[in-house]
Coordinates of C-alpha atoms and ligand atoms in Angstrom, one line a residue:
M1 CA -3.0 -30.8 -0.4
P2 CA -3.3 -28.4 2.6
L3 CA -0.1 -28.0 4.7
T4 CA 0.1 -27.2 8.4
L5 CA 3.8 -27.7 8.7
H6 CA 6.0 -24.6 8.2
A7 CA 9.6 -24.9 7.4
P8 CA 11.6 -24.1 10.6
P9 CA 14.4 -21.5 10.3
V10 CA 17.7 -23.3 9.7
H11 CA 20.3 -20.6 9.3
N12 CA 22.1 -18.4 11.8
G13 CA 22.2 -14.9 10.5
D14 CA 24.7 -12.9 12.5
G15 CA 23.1 -9.4 12.6
A16 CA 22.0 -6.8 10.2
P17 CA 24.6 -5.2 7.9
A18 CA 25.6 -1.6 8.6
A19 CA 23.3 0.9 6.8
S20 CA 26.1 1.7 4.3
D21 CA 26.5 -2.1 3.5
L22 CA 22.8 -2.8 2.8
T23 CA 23.0 -2.5 -1.0
A24 CA 26.2 -4.6 -1.2
A25 CA 24.6 -7.3 1.0
A26 CA 21.5 -7.3 -1.3
R27 CA 23.7 -7.6 -4.4
R28 CA 25.4 -10.7 -3.0
A29 CA 22.0 -12.2 -2.0
A30 CA 20.6 -11.4 -5.4
D31 CA 23.5 -13.0 -7.2
V32 CA 22.9 -16.2 -5.2
A33 CA 19.2 -16.1 -6.1
A34 CA 19.9 -15.5 -9.8
A35 CA 22.4 -18.4 -9.9
H36 CA 19.6 -20.7 -8.7
E37 CA 16.7 -19.1 -10.6
A38 CA 16.1 -21.9 -13.1
E39 CA 15.9 -24.6 -10.5
T40 CA 13.6 -22.5 -8.3
D41 CA 11.0 -21.8 -11.0
S42 CA 8.5 -24.1 -9.4
R43 CA 5.2 -23.9 -7.6
E44 CA 6.3 -26.8 -5.3
H45 CA 9.1 -24.9 -3.4
P46 CA 9.9 -21.3 -2.4
P47 CA 13.2 -19.9 -3.6
E48 CA 15.2 -21.3 -0.7
P49 CA 18.8 -20.5 -1.9
G50 CA 17.8 -16.8 -2.1
L51 CA 16.0 -16.9 1.2
A52 CA 19.0 -18.5 2.9
A53 CA 21.3 -15.8 1.4
L54 CA 18.9 -13.0 2.7
H55 CA 19.3 -14.6 6.1
S56 CA 23.0 -15.1 6.1
E57 CA 23.5 -11.5 4.8
G58 CA 21.5 -10.2 7.8
L59 CA 18.8 -8.8 5.5
L60 CA 15.9 -10.6 7.2
H61 CA 17.0 -8.7 10.4
A62 CA 17.7 -5.4 8.7
P63 CA 14.1 -4.1 8.7
A64 CA 13.7 -4.7 12.4
A65 CA 13.8 -1.6 14.7
P66 CA 17.3 -0.3 15.6
S67 CA 16.5 -0.6 19.3
Y68 CA 16.4 -4.3 18.7
G69 CA 19.5 -4.8 16.6
G70 CA 17.9 -4.1 13.2
R71 CA 18.5 -1.0 10.9
G72 CA 14.9 0.1 10.6
M73 CA 15.2 -0.5 6.9
G74 CA 11.8 0.5 5.3
T75 CA 10.7 2.4 8.3
L76 CA 13.4 5.1 8.9
P77 CA 13.0 7.9 6.3
D78 CA 16.8 8.4 5.9
L79 CA 17.0 4.8 4.8
H80 CA 14.3 4.9 2.1
A81 CA 16.7 5.4 -0.8
A82 CA 18.8 2.4 0.5
T83 CA 15.6 0.4 1.0
Y84 CA 14.5 0.9 -2.6
R85 CA 18.0 0.0 -3.9
V86 CA 18.0 -3.2 -1.8
L87 CA 14.5 -4.2 -3.1
C88 CA 15.5 -3.4 -6.6
E89 CA 18.6 -5.6 -6.2
I90 CA 16.6 -8.5 -4.8
G91 CA 14.0 -8.2 -7.6
R92 CA 16.9 -8.4 -10.0
G93 CA 18.0 -11.7 -8.4
G94 CA 14.4 -13.1 -8.7
L95 CA 10.9 -11.6 -8.7
P96 CA 9.4 -14.4 -6.5
L97 CA 12.1 -13.8 -4.0
G98 CA 11.6 -10.0 -4.3
R99 CA 7.9 -10.5 -3.6
L100 CA 8.6 -12.5 -0.5
Y101 CA 11.2 -10.0 0.8
E102 CA 9.0 -7.0 0.0
G103 CA 6.2 -8.7 2.2
H104 CA 8.8 -9.2 4.9
V105 CA 9.8 -5.6 4.9
N106 CA 6.2 -4.4 4.7
A107 CA 5.4 -6.5 7.9
F108 CA 8.2 -4.8 9.7
V109 CA 7.1 -1.4 8.7
L110 CA 3.7 -2.1 10.2
I111 CA 5.2 -3.7 13.4
N112 CA 7.8 -0.9 13.9
T113 CA 5.1 1.7 13.4
Y114 CA 2.1 0.2 15.2
G115 CA 3.5 -2.6 17.4
T116 CA 4.2 -2.5 21.1
A117 CA 7.8 -2.6 22.3
E118 CA 7.3 -6.3 23.2
Q119 CA 6.0 -7.1 19.7
Q120 CA 8.9 -5.2 18.1
A121 CA 11.5 -7.0 20.3
R122 CA 10.0 -10.4 19.6
A123 CA 9.7 -9.8 15.8
A124 CA 13.3 -8.6 15.7
E125 CA 14.5 -11.7 17.5
D126 CA 12.4 -13.9 15.2
A127 CA 13.8 -12.3 12.1
R128 CA 17.4 -12.7 13.5
R129 CA 16.6 -16.4 13.9
G130 CA 15.4 -16.6 10.3
H131 CA 11.7 -16.3 10.4
L132 CA 10.1 -15.0 7.3
F133 CA 7.3 -12.4 7.7
G134 CA 4.5 -11.5 5.3
V135 CA 1.4 -9.4 5.0
W136 CA -1.7 -11.2 3.9
N137 CA -4.7 -8.9 3.3
T138 CA -6.3 -10.1 0.0
E139 CA -9.4 -12.1 0.5
I140 CA -12.5 -13.4 -1.4
P141 CA -15.5 -11.4 0.0
S142 CA -17.5 -14.6 0.8
E143 CA -14.8 -15.9 3.1
A144 CA -13.3 -12.6 4.4
V145 CA -11.5 -12.9 7.7
R146 CA -13.6 -11.9 10.7
L147 CA -12.3 -11.5 14.3
G148 CA -14.4 -12.3 17.3
A149 CA -13.7 -11.2 20.8
M150 CA -13.0 -13.8 23.5
P151 CA -12.3 -13.5 27.2
G152 CA -8.8 -12.2 28.2
G153 CA -8.4 -10.1 25.1
R154 CA -8.1 -13.2 22.9
M155 CA -9.5 -13.3 19.4
R156 CA -11.1 -16.0 17.4
M157 CA -10.5 -15.9 13.6
E158 CA -12.9 -17.1 10.9
G159 CA -12.3 -17.0 7.2
A160 CA -9.3 -17.3 4.8
K161 CA -6.9 -15.3 2.8
V162 CA -5.8 -15.8 -0.8
F163 CA -2.8 -14.6 -2.8
C164 CA -0.7 -15.2 0.4
S165 CA 2.9 -15.1 -0.9
G166 CA 5.0 -17.7 0.9
A167 CA 1.9 -19.8 2.0
G168 CA 3.4 -22.7 3.9
R169 CA 6.8 -20.9 4.2
V170 CA 6.1 -17.6 6.0
T171 CA 6.0 -18.2 9.7
R172 CA 4.9 -14.7 10.9
A173 CA 2.0 -13.0 9.0
V174 CA 0.3 -9.7 9.5
V175 CA -3.3 -10.6 8.8
P176 CA -6.0 -7.9 8.9
G177 CA -9.5 -8.9 9.7
D178 CA -12.9 -7.3 10.4
L179 CA -14.1 -6.7 13.9
P180 CA -17.8 -7.2 14.7
D181 CA -18.3 -3.4 14.3
G182 CA -16.8 -3.6 10.8
Q183 CA -13.5 -1.9 11.6
R184 CA -10.3 -3.4 10.2
Q185 CA -7.9 -4.8 12.8
M186 CA -4.4 -6.2 12.2
T187 CA -3.2 -9.4 13.9
L188 CA 0.3 -10.8 13.9
V189 CA -0.1 -14.6 13.5
P190 CA 2.6 -17.0 14.6
L191 CA 2.0 -19.6 11.9
D192 CA 4.2 -22.2 13.4
E193 CA 2.1 -22.1 16.7
V194 CA -1.4 -22.2 15.3
D195 CA -3.4 -24.5 13.0
A196 CA -3.9 -22.4 9.9
P197 CA -3.6 -24.9 7.0
A198 CA -1.8 -23.4 4.0
D199 CA -2.7 -24.5 0.5
P200 CA 0.2 -23.4 -1.8
A201 CA -1.5 -25.5 -4.6
W202 CA -4.2 -22.8 -4.8
W203 CA -1.5 -20.8 -6.7
R204 CA -1.8 -22.0 -10.3
A205 CA -0.5 -18.9 -12.1
E206 CA 2.2 -19.4 -14.7
G207 CA 4.1 -16.4 -13.5
M208 CA 5.7 -16.0 -10.0
R209 CA 5.4 -19.7 -9.4
A210 CA 7.9 -19.8 -6.5
S211 CA 6.2 -17.0 -4.7
Q212 CA 3.6 -19.7 -3.7
S213 CA 0.9 -17.1 -3.3
G214 CA -1.7 -19.6 -2.1
R215 CA -4.6 -19.7 0.2
V216 CA -4.4 -19.9 4.0
D217 CA -7.4 -20.9 6.1
F218 CA -7.7 -19.2 9.5
D219 CA -11.0 -20.7 10.6
G220 CA -11.0 -21.5 14.3
V221 CA -7.6 -20.0 15.0
V222 CA -7.5 -18.4 18.5
L223 CA -5.0 -15.7 19.1
D224 CA -3.6 -14.4 22.3
A225 CA -4.1 -10.7 23.1
S226 CA -0.4 -10.2 22.3
A227 CA -1.2 -11.0 18.7
V228 CA -3.4 -7.9 18.2
L229 CA -1.3 -5.4 16.2
G230 CA -2.0 -1.7 16.5
M231 CA -5.4 -0.1 16.6
P232 CA -8.5 -0.6 14.4
G233 CA -7.9 1.3 11.1
D234 CA -4.1 1.4 11.4
Y235 CA -3.6 -0.9 8.4
T236 CA -4.9 1.6 5.9
R237 CA -3.6 4.7 7.7
Q238 CA -1.8 7.1 5.3
P239 CA 0.7 7.9 4.0
L240 CA 2.1 4.4 4.9
F241 CA -0.6 2.4 3.1
T242 CA -0.4 4.0 -0.3
G243 CA 3.3 5.1 0.2
G244 CA 4.2 1.4 0.5
A245 CA 3.5 0.9 -3.2
V246 CA 7.0 2.3 -4.0
R247 CA 8.5 -0.8 -2.4
F248 CA 6.8 -3.2 -4.8
A249 CA 7.6 -0.8 -7.7
A250 CA 11.3 -1.1 -6.7
V251 CA 11.1 -4.9 -6.9
Q252 CA 9.4 -4.6 -10.3
L253 CA 12.1 -2.3 -11.6
G254 CA 14.8 -4.8 -10.5
G255 CA 12.9 -7.5 -12.5
A256 CA 13.0 -5.2 -15.6
E257 CA 16.8 -4.7 -15.1
A258 CA 17.2 -8.5 -15.0
L259 CA 15.1 -8.8 -18.1
A260 CA 17.2 -6.3 -20.0
Q261 CA 20.4 -8.0 -18.9
A262 CA 19.0 -11.4 -20.0
A263 CA 18.0 -9.9 -23.4
A264 CA 21.5 -8.3 -23.9
E265 CA 23.2 -11.6 -23.2
H266 CA 20.9 -13.3 -25.7
L267 CA 21.8 -10.8 -28.3
Q268 CA 25.5 -11.2 -27.5
R269 CA 25.3 -14.9 -27.9
L270 CA 23.7 -14.5 -31.3
R271 CA 26.1 -11.7 -32.3
R272 CA 23.2 -9.4 -32.9
T273 CA 24.3 -6.4 -30.8
E274 CA 25.8 -4.5 -33.7
H275 CA 22.5 -4.1 -35.5
P276 CA 21.3 -0.4 -35.3
V277 CA 17.7 -1.3 -34.5
Q278 CA 18.8 -3.5 -31.6
Q279 CA 21.0 -0.7 -30.4
I280 CA 18.1 1.8 -30.5
R281 CA 15.9 -0.7 -28.6
M282 CA 18.7 -1.1 -26.0
G283 CA 19.0 2.7 -25.8
E284 CA 15.2 3.0 -25.2
I285 CA 15.5 0.3 -22.5
A286 CA 18.4 2.1 -20.8
V287 CA 16.4 5.4 -20.8
A288 CA 13.4 3.6 -19.3
L289 CA 15.4 1.9 -16.5
E290 CA 17.1 5.1 -15.6
T291 CA 13.7 6.8 -15.5
G292 CA 12.5 4.2 -13.0
R293 CA 15.6 4.7 -10.8
L294 CA 15.0 8.5 -10.8
W295 CA 11.4 7.9 -9.7
L296 CA 12.6 5.8 -6.8
D297 CA 15.2 8.5 -5.8
G298 CA 12.4 11.1 -6.0
A299 CA 10.1 9.1 -3.8
A300 CA 12.9 8.6 -1.2
R301 CA 13.7 12.3 -1.2
L302 CA 10.1 13.3 -0.7
E303 CA 9.5 10.8 2.1
G304 CA 12.6 12.2 3.9
S305 CA 11.3 15.7 3.7
D306 CA 8.5 17.5 5.5
A307 CA 6.0 16.8 2.7
S308 CA 2.4 16.2 3.8
P309 CA 0.8 12.8 3.8
D310 CA -1.2 13.8 0.7
E311 CA 1.9 14.8 -1.2
I312 CA 3.6 11.5 -0.3
T313 CA 0.7 9.4 -1.4
A314 CA 0.2 11.3 -4.7
Y315 CA 3.9 10.9 -5.5
A316 CA 3.8 7.2 -4.6
D317 CA 0.9 6.8 -7.0
M318 CA 2.8 8.6 -9.7
A319 CA 6.0 6.6 -9.0
R320 CA 4.3 3.2 -9.2
S321 CA 2.4 4.2 -12.3
A322 CA 5.6 5.4 -14.0
I323 CA 7.5 2.3 -13.0
E324 CA 4.7 0.1 -14.3
R325 CA 5.0 1.9 -17.6
V326 CA 8.8 1.5 -17.6
C327 CA 8.4 -2.2 -17.0
L328 CA 5.8 -2.6 -19.8
D329 CA 8.0 -0.7 -22.2
V330 CA 11.0 -2.9 -21.3
L331 CA 8.9 -6.1 -21.7
E332 CA 7.7 -5.0 -25.2
R333 CA 11.1 -4.0 -26.4
V334 CA 12.8 -7.1 -25.0
D335 CA 10.2 -9.3 -26.7
R336 CA 10.9 -7.6 -30.0
A337 CA 14.6 -7.7 -29.5
V338 CA 14.9 -11.5 -28.8
G339 CA 12.0 -12.7 -31.0
A340 CA 10.5 -16.1 -30.6
R341 CA 13.9 -17.8 -30.4
G342 CA 14.6 -15.9 -27.2
L343 CA 11.2 -16.8 -25.6
V344 CA 11.4 -20.6 -25.7
P345 CA 12.0 -22.1 -22.2
P346 CA 14.5 -22.6 -20.6
S347 CA 15.3 -19.0 -21.6
R348 CA 15.9 -16.5 -18.8
V349 CA 14.1 -13.9 -20.9
E350 CA 11.0 -16.0 -21.0
K351 CA 11.2 -16.8 -17.2
V352 CA 11.8 -13.2 -16.0
G353 CA 9.3 -11.8 -18.5
R354 CA 6.6 -14.3 -17.3
D355 CA 7.2 -13.3 -13.7
L356 CA 7.3 -9.6 -14.4
R357 CA 4.1 -9.6 -16.4
L358 CA 2.2 -11.0 -13.5
Y359 CA 3.9 -9.2 -10.7
L360 CA 3.1 -5.9 -12.4
R361 CA -0.6 -6.7 -11.5
Q362 CA -0.6 -5.1 -8.1
P363 CA -3.8 -3.7 -6.6
N364 CA -5.9 -0.8 -8.0
P365 CA -3.5 0.5 -10.7
D366 CA -6.3 2.7 -12.2
G367 CA -7.2 4.1 -8.9
A368 CA -3.6 5.0 -8.2
L369 CA -3.4 7.0 -11.5
A370 CA -6.8 8.6 -10.9
H371 CA -5.6 9.7 -7.4
A372 CA -2.4 11.2 -8.9
G373 CA -4.5 13.1 -11.4
E374 CA -6.9 14.3 -8.8
A375 CA -4.0 15.6 -6.6
F376 CA -2.5 17.3 -9.7
L377 CA -5.8 19.0 -10.5
S378 CA -6.2 20.2 -6.9
R379 CA -2.7 21.7 -7.0
L380 CA -3.5 23.5 -10.2
H381 CA -6.6 25.0 -8.7
A382 CA -5.1 25.8 -5.3
Ligands
FAD1 C1 2.4 -12.5 -7.4 C2 1.4 -11.9 -6.5 C3 1.6 -12.0 -5.1 C4 0.7 -11.4 -4.2 N1 0.9 -11.6 -2.9 C5 0.1 -11.0 -2.0 C6 0.3 -11.2 -0.6 O1 1.2 -11.7 -0.1 N2 -0.6 -10.6 0.2 C7 -1.7 -9.9 -0.2 O2 -2.5 -9.4 0.5 N3 -2.0 -9.8 -1.6 C8 -1.1 -10.3 -2.5 N4 -1.3 -10.2 -3.8 C9 -2.6 -9.6 -4.3 C10 -2.4 -8.2 -4.7 O3 -1.9 -7.4 -3.8 C11 -3.7 -7.6 -5.2 O4 -4.7 -7.6 -4.2 C12 -4.3 -8.3 -6.3 O5 -3.3 -8.4 -7.4 C13 -5.5 -7.5 -6.8 O6 -5.8 -7.9 -8.0 P1 -7.2 -7.8 -8.7 O7 -6.9 -8.1 -10.1 O8 -8.2 -8.6 -7.9 O9 -7.7 -6.3 -8.4 P2 -7.3 -4.8 -9.0 O10 -5.8 -4.7 -9.4 O11 -7.7 -3.9 -7.9 O12 -8.1 -4.7 -10.3 C14 -7.8 -5.2 -11.5 C15 -8.5 -4.4 -12.6 O13 -9.9 -4.3 -12.4 C16 -10.4 -3.0 -12.4 N5 -11.5 -2.9 -11.4 C17 -11.4 -3.0 -10.1 N6 -12.6 -2.9 -9.5 C18 -13.5 -2.7 -10.5 C19 -14.9 -2.6 -10.6 N7 -15.6 -2.5 -9.5 N8 -15.5 -2.4 -11.8 C20 -14.7 -2.5 -12.9 N9 -13.4 -2.7 -12.9 C21 -12.8 -2.8 -11.7 C22 -9.2 -2.2 -12.0 O14 -9.4 -0.8 -12.4 C23 -8.1 -2.9 -12.5 O15 -7.8 -2.5 -13.8 C24 -0.4 -10.7 -4.7 C25 -0.6 -10.6 -6.1 C26 0.3 -11.1 -7.0 C27 0.1 -10.9 -8.5

C-alpha cells in the first residue's frame, strides 16, 4: 500500500567524526549493522539499527560541507581514500545499509558541488538531525519525471521514479527530471513536506530486501524555487557522474569481504579449513579482495591528482569493472567452498550472497567496460 508518512529522525548525532576517525566510526556502525543483519532481512523495514548507528557515529553528517560542520566526505579529493574505506566497511556490515548510505553520500556530493550556500547549510543541518538523503534517477520511460515551470520559480512535477532505495524512509531526495526543453534538471525534494506517495512494496526482489528500492510517485508535487538544485545538465556532468561508480564498487567490495568472512566461519564450524582445496580457494579469495582494495586506492590516488576528467572516468570504469569481477569470483568460490549445506537459510553466506548478486547489477556495466577500452585504445594511438 502506498505510504505518505516518512519516519521522522529520532536520534541526536553529535557532529561528524574527525577525518582520521571516519574509518573507525564506520567499523563500529558496520558491526552494529552486522549484528542485526538477520532480523533486518525484510522488505517491510529498512535496516534501522545500522541507520541509527550511522547517525550516532556522525556519519550521516560527515559528507556535509566542512563550512557547515561536515567533513566533505565524498566531495573533497584528499578524503576519497577514506570515503572508499568507509563505504567498504558499511557494505561489510550490510549491503542494503551500504546502498542507502552510498545514496546519502552521493546526494551530498551533488549538493556540495552544485547547491547554493543556503542549500548546503540546510542539508548539513538536516543530516545532523538525522535525515537520510538519496538520489533517485531511475525511471520507466512511460512515466518519466517531467518538470513544469510555475510562477515565482516554482516547479510542478509529473511522473514517478522506480528503484528508489529507501522509499518511505529517505526524507531528502535528489530527483532529476526533464524540463520542457528536454534538459535534465535536479531537484532536492523534502519528502516529509510534500505529498509524494512511496510504494516500498513495488520492491519484490529477493536480494537487497531491506534497501526498499521501491516506487515513488511525484505527480502533482509543487516545489519551491529553493528546491531547484544546480543548472540543467549538472547531474550528468563529468567526471562526477561516472566517477561516482567507485563509491558503489566500494560498497560491493565490502559485501564480498563479509561473504568471505561468513564462508570462513562456516568452514571453521565444520572443521574444513585444513583441506588443501579449501585453502587454495581461500587463497584465491584473499588475492581477489586485495585486488579490489588496490583498485579503490588507485582510484582515490588518481582523483586526488591533476588527472583530466577523461582519465578519471576511464579509471572509474575500469575500477568498477574490476571490482565486479572480484565480487563474482568471490561469489563463485564461496558457493563451491560451502556447498549446498552452507546455502540454506538462515545462513549468512546465503543472505550476503543473495544481496551481493543483485547489488552487482548497477547501470550500464557493458558500457563502462566499452568506455574503458575506448580510452585505452585512444591512449595507444595518441
Ligand atoms: C539494489 C538496487 C538499488 C537501486 N537503487 C537505486 C536508487 O536509489 N536510485 C536510482 O536512481 N537507481 C537505483 N537503482 C537502479 C540502478 O542504478 C540501475 O539503474 C539499474 O540497476 C539499471 O538496471 P537495468 O538492468 O535496467 O539496466 P542496465 O544495467 O543498464 O542494463 C542491463 C543489461 O542490459 C544491456 N542493455 C542495456 N541497454 C540495452 C539495449 N538497448 N539493447 C540490448 N542490451 C541492452 C546492458 O548491456 C546490460 O548488460 C538500484 C538498483 C539496485 C539493483
